[in-house]
PDB file of C-alpha atoms in Angstrom:
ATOM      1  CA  UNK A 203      17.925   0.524  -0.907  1.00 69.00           C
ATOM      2  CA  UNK A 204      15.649   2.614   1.354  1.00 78.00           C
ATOM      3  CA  UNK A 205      14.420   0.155   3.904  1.00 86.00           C
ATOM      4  CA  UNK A 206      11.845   0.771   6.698  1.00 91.00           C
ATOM      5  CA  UNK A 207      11.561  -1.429  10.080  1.00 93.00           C
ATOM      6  CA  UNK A 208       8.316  -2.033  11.486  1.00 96.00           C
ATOM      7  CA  UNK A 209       7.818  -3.392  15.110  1.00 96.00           C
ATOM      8  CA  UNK A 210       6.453  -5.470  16.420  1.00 96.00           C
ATOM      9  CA  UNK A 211       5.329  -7.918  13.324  1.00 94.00           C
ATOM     10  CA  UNK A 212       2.493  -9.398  15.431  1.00 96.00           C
ATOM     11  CA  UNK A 213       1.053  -8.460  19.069  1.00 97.00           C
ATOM     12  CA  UNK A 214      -1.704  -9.554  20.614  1.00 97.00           C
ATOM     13  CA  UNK A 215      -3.394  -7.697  23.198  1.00 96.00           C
ATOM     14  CA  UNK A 216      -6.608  -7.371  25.999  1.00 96.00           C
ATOM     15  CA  UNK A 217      -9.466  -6.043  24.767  1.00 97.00           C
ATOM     16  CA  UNK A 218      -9.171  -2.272  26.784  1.00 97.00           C
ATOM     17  CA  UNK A 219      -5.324  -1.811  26.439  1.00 97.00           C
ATOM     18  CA  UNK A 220      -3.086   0.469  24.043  1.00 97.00           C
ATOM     19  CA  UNK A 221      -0.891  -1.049  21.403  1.00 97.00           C
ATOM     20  CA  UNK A 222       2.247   1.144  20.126  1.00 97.00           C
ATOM     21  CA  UNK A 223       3.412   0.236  16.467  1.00 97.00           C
ATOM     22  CA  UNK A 224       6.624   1.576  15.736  1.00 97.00           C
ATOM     23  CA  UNK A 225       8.153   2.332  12.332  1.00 96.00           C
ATOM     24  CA  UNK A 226      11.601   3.622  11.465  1.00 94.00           C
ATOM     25  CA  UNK A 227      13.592   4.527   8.313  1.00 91.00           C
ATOM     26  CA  UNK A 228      16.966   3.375   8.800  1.00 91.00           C
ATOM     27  CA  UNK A 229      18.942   4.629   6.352  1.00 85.00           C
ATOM     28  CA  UNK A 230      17.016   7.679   4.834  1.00 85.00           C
ATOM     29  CA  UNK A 231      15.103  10.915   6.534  1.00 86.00           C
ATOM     30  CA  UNK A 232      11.342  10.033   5.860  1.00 85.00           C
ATOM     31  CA  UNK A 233       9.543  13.329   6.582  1.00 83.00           C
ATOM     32  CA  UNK A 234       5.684  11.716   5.516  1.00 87.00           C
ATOM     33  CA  UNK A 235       4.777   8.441   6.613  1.00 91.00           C
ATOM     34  CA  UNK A 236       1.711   6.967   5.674  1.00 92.00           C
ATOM     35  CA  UNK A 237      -0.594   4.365   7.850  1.00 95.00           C
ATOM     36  CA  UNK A 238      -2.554   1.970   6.231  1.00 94.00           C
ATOM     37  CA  UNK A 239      -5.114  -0.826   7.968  1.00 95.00           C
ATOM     38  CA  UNK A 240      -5.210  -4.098   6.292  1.00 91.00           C
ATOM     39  CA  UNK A 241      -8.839  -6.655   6.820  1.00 88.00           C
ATOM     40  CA  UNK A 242      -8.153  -9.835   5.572  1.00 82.00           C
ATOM     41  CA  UNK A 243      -9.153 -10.080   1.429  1.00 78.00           C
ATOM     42  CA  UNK A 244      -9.027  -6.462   1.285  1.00 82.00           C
ATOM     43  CA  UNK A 245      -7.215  -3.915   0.248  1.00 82.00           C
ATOM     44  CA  UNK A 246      -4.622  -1.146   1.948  1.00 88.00           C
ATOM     45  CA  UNK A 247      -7.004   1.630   3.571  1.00 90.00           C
ATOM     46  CA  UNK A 248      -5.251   4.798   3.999  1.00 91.00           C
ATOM     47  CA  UNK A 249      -5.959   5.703   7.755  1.00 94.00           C
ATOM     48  CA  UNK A 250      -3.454   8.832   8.205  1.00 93.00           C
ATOM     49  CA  UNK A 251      -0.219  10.859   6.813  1.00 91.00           C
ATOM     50  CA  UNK A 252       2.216  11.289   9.476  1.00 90.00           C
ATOM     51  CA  UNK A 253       4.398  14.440   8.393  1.00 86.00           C
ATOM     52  CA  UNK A 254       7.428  15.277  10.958  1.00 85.00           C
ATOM     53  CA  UNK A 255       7.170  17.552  13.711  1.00 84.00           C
ATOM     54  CA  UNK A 256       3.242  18.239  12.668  1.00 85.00           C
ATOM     55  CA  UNK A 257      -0.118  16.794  13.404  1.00 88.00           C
ATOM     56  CA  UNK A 258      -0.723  13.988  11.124  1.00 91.00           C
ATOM     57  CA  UNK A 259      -3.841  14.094   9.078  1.00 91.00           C
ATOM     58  CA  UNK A 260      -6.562  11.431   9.021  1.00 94.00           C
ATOM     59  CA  UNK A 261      -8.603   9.821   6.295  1.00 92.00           C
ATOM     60  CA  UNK A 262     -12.187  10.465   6.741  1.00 91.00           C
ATOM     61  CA  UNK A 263     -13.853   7.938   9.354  1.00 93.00           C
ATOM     62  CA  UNK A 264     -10.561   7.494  11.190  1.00 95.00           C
ATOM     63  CA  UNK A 265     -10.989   8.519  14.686  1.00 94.00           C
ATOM     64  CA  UNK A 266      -7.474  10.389  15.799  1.00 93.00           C
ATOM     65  CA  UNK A 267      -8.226  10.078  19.410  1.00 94.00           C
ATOM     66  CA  UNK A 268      -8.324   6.220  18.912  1.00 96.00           C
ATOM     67  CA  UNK A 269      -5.170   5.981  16.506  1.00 97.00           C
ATOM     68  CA  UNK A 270      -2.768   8.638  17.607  1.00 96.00           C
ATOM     69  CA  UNK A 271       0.243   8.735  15.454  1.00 94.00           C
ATOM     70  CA  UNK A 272       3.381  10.573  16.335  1.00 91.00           C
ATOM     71  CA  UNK A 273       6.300  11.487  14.126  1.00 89.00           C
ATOM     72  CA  UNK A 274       8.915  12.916  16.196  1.00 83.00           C
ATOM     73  CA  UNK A 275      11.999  12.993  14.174  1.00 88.00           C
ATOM     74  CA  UNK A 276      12.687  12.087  10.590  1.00 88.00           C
ATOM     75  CA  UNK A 277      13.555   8.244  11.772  1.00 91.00           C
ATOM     76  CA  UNK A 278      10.602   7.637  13.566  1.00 93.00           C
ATOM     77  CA  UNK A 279       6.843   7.373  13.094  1.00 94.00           C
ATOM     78  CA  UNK A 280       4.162   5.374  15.967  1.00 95.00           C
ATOM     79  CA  UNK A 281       0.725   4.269  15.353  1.00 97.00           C
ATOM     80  CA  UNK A 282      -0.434   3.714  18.817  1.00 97.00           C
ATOM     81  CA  UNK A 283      -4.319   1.857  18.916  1.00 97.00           C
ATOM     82  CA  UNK A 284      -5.960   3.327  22.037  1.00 97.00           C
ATOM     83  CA  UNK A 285      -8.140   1.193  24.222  1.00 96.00           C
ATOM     84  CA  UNK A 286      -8.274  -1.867  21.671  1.00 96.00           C
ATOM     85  CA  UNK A 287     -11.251  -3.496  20.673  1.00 96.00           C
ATOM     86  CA  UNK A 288     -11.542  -7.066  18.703  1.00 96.00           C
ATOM     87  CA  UNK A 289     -12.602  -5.147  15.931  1.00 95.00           C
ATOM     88  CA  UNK A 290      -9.487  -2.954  15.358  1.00 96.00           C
ATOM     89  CA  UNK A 291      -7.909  -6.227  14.855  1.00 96.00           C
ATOM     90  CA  UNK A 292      -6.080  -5.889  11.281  1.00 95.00           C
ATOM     91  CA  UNK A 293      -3.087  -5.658   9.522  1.00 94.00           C
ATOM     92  CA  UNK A 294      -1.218  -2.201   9.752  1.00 96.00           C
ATOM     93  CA  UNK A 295       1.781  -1.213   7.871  1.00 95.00           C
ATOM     94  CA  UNK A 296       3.119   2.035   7.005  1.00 94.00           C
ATOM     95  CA  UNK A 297       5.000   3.487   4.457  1.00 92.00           C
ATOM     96  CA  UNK A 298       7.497   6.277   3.350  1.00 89.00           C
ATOM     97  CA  UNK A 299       7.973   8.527   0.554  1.00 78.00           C
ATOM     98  CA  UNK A 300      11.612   7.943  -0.671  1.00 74.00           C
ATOM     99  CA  UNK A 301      12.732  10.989  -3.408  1.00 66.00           C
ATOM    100  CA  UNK A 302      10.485  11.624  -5.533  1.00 60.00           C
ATOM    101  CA  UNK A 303       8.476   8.411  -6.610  1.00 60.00           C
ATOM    102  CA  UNK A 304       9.957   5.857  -4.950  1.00 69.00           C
ATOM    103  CA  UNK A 305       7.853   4.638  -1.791  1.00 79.00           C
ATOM    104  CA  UNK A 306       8.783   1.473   0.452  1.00 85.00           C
ATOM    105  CA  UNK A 307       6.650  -0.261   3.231  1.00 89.00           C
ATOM    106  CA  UNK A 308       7.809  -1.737   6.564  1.00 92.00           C
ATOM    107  CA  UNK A 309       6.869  -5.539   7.489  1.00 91.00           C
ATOM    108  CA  UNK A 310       3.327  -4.991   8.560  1.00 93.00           C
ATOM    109  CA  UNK A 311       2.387  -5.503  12.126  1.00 96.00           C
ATOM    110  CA  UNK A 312      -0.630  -8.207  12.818  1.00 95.00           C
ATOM    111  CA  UNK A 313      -2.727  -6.973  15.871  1.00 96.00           C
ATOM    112  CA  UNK A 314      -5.050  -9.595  17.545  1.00 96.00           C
ATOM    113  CA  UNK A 315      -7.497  -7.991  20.658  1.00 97.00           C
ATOM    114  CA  UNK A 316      -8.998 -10.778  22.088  1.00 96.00           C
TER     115      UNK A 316
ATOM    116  CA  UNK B 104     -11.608  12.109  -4.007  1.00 53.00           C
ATOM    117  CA  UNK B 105      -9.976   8.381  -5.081  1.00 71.00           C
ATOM    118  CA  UNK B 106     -12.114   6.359  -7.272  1.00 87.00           C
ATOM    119  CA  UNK B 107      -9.654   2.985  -8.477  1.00 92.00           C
ATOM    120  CA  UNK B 108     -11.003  -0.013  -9.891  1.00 94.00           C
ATOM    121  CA  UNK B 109      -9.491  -3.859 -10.541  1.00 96.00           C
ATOM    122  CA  UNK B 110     -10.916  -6.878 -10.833  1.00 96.00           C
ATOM    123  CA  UNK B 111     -11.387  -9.267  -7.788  1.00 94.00           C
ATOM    124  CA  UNK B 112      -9.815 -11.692  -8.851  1.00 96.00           C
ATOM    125  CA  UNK B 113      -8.307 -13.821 -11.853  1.00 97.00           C
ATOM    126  CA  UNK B 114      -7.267 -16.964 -12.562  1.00 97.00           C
ATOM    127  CA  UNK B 115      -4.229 -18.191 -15.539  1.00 97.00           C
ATOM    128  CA  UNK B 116      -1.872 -20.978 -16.532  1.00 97.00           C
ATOM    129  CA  UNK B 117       1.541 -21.430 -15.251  1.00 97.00           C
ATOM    130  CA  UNK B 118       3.974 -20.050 -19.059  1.00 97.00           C
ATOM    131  CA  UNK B 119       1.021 -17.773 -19.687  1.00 97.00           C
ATOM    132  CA  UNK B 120       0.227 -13.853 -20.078  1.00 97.00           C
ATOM    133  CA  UNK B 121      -2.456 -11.893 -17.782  1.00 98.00           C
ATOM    134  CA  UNK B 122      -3.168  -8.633 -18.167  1.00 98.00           C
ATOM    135  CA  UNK B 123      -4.597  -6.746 -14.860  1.00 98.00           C
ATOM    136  CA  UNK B 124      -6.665  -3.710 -15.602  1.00 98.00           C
ATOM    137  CA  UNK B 125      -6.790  -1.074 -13.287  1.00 97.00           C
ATOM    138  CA  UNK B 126      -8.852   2.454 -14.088  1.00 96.00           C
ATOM    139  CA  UNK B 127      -8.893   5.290 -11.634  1.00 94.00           C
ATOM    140  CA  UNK B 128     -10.246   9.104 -10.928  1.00 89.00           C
ATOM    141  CA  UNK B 129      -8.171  11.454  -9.036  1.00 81.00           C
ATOM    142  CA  UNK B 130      -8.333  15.155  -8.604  1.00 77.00           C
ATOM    143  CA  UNK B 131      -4.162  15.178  -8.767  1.00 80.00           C
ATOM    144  CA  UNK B 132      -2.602  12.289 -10.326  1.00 84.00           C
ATOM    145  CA  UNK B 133       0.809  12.105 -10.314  1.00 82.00           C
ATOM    146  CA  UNK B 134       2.195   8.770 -10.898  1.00 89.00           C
ATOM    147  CA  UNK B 135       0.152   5.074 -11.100  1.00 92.00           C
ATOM    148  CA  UNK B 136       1.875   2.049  -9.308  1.00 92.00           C
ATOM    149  CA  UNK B 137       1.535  -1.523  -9.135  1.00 94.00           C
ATOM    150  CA  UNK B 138       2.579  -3.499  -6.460  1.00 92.00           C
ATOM    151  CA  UNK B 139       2.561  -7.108  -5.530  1.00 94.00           C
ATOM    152  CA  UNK B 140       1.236  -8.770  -2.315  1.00 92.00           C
ATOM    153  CA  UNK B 141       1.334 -12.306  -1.141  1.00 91.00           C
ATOM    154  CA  UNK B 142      -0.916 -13.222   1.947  1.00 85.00           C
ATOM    155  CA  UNK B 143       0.205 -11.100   5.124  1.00 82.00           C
ATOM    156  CA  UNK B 144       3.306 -10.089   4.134  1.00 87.00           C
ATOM    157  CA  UNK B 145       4.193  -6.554   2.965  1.00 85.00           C
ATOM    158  CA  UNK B 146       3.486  -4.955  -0.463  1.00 88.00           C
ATOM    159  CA  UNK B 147       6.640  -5.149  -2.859  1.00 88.00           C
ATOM    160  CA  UNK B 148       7.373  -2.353  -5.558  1.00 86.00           C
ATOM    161  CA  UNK B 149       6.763  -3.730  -9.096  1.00 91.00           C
ATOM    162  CA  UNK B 150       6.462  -0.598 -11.640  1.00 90.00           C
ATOM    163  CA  UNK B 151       5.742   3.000 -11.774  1.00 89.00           C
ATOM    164  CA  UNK B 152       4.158   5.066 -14.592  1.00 93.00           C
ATOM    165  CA  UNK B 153       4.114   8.689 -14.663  1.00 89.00           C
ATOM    166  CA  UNK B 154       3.829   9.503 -18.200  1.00 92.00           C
ATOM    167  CA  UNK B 155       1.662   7.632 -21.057  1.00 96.00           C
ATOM    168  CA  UNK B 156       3.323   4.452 -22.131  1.00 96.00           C
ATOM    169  CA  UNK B 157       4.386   1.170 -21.606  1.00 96.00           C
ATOM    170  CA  UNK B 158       7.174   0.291 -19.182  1.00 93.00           C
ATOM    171  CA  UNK B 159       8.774  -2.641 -19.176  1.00 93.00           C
ATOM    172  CA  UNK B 160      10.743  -4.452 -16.400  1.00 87.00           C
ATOM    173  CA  UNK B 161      11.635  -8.120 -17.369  1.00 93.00           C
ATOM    174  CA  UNK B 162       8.184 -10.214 -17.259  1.00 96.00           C
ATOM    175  CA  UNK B 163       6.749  -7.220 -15.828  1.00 96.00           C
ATOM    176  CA  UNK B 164       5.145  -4.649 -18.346  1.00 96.00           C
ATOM    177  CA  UNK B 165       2.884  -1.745 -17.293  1.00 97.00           C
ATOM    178  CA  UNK B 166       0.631   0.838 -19.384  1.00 97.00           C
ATOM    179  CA  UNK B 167      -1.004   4.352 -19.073  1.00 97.00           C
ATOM    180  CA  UNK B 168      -2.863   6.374 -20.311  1.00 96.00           C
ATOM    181  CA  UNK B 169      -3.577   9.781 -18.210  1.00 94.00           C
ATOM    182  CA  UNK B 170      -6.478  10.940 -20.755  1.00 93.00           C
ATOM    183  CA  UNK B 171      -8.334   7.536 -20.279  1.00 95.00           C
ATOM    184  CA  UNK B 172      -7.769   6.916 -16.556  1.00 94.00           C
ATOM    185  CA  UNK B 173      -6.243   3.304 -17.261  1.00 96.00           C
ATOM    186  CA  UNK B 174      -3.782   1.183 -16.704  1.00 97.00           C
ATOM    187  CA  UNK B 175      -2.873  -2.091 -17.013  1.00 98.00           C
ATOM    188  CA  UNK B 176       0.172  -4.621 -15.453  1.00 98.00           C
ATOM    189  CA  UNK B 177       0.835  -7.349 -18.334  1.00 98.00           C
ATOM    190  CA  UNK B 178       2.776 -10.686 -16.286  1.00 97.00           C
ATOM    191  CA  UNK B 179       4.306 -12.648 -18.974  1.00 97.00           C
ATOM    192  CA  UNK B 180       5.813 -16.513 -18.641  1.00 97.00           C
ATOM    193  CA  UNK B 181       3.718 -16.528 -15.554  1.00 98.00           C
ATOM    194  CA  UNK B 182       4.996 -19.072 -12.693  1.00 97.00           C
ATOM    195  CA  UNK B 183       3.133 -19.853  -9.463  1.00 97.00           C
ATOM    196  CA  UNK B 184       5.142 -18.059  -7.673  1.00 96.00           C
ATOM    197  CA  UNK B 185       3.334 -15.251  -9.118  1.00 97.00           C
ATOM    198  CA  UNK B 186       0.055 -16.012  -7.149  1.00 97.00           C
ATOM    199  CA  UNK B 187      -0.345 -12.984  -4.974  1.00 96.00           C
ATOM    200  CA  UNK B 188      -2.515  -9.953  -5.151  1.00 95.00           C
ATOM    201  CA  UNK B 189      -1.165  -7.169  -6.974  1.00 96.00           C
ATOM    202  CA  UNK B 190      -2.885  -3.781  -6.142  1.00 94.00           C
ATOM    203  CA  UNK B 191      -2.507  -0.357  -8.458  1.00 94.00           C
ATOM    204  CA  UNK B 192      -2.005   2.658  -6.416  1.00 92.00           C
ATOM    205  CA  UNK B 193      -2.398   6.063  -7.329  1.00 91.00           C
ATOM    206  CA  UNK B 194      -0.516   8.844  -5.771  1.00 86.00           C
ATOM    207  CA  UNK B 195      -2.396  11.936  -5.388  1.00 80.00           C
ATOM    208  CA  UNK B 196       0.367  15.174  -4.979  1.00 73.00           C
ATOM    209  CA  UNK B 197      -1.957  18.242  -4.549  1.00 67.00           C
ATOM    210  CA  UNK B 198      -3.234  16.076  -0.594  1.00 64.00           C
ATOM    211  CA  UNK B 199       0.493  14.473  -0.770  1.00 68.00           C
ATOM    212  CA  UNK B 200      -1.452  10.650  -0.324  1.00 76.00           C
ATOM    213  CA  UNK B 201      -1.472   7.474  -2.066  1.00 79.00           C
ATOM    214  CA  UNK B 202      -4.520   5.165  -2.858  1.00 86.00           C
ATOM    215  CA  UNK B 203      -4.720   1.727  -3.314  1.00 88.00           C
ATOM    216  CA  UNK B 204      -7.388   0.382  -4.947  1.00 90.00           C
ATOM    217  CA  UNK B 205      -8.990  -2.793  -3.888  1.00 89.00           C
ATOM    218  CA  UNK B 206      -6.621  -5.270  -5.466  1.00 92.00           C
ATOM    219  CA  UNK B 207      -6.719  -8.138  -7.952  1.00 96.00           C
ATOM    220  CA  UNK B 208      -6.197 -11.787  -6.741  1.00 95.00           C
ATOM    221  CA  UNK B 209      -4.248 -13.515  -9.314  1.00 97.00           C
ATOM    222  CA  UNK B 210      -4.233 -17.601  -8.770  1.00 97.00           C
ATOM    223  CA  UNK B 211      -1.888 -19.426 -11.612  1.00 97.00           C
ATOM    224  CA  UNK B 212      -2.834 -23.115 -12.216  1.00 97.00           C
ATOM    225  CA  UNK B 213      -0.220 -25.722 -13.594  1.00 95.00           C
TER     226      UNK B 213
END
């Protein structure tokens, strides 16, 4: 089946520095991606669609400068959390559309600023 | 916008059947899924309703109803190993996004 890898599963990082979450499809062409943020007892937020060789969109209240997502190819989406702050510590995990219903998620990656 | 609604949480015995309501308002509804989630791991594909029905997927059942806004995942011969949170998502095609709503802690006693 239609899996998606998600690295790294947990990071922690300095309060001030840039994470990069990386998420490939690896063995289907995923041309939307979808990032979601994660709190702990809550739901999946919808923070952005990542669509292939465009700008991704962003959910109301998501700032783009701070989360910049990239989707160069059809393999490939990033998240990358600019100048981290304990409070963007969360859960993220993204997903892809596969045909026409089907939708998978990677792994999840736990981020920690301290 | 998304408007989907579950309870917090609920609580059953292990050989049991729960039934987790989920009700929803979306300007473009095209398809209602449930998935299940155990702490910090991923989200895993349980069913998918498009059209008005019941589905049914071993102990797995799932309802809708476009015209009321509701469905509803039915767990039968629960085990513990079904103590997760199970979230309904809609998936909105006009803005080409999906919506989770909040999620429904299920905890199954012995």
């Amino acid at each position: 089946g239609a899996v998606v890898s998600q690295h790294p599963s947990r990071v922690i990082c300095k309060s001030g520095t840039s994470v990069k979450i990386e998420c490939r499809s690896l063995d289907f062409q995923a041309t939307t991606m979808f990032w979601y943020r994660q709190f702990p007892k809550q739901s999946l937020m919808l923070m952005a669609t990542s669509n292939e060789g465009s700008k991704a969109t962003y959910e109301q209240g998501v700032e783009k400068d701070k989360f910049l997502i990239n989707h160069a190819s059809l393999t490939l989406s990033t998240l990358t959390v600019t100048s981290a702050h304990p409070e963007d510590s969360s859960f993220y995990i993204c997903s892809a559309a596969v045909g026409y219903y089907g939708y998978t998620f990677g792994s999840g990656t736990r981020l920690t600023v301290v | 916008g998304q408007n989907i609604d579950q309870p917090t949480e609920m609580t059953a015995t292990e050989g049991a059947i729960v039934q987790i309501n989920c009700t929803y308002q979306t300007s473009g509804f095209n398809g209602l899924f449930w998935y299940q989630q155990h702490a910090g791991e991923a989200p895993t594909f349980l069913s998918y309703n498009v059209l008005d029905g019941l589905e049914e997927k071993g102990r797995f059942s799932s309802f809708l109803s476009r015209s009321k806004g509701y469905s509803y995942l039915l767990l039968k011969e629960l085990q513990m190993k079904d103590s997760a949170s199970y979230l309904c998502a809609v998936r909105d095609l006009s803005l080409n996004k999906f919506y989770f709503g909040s999620g429904t802690k299920l905890n199954v006693k012995p």
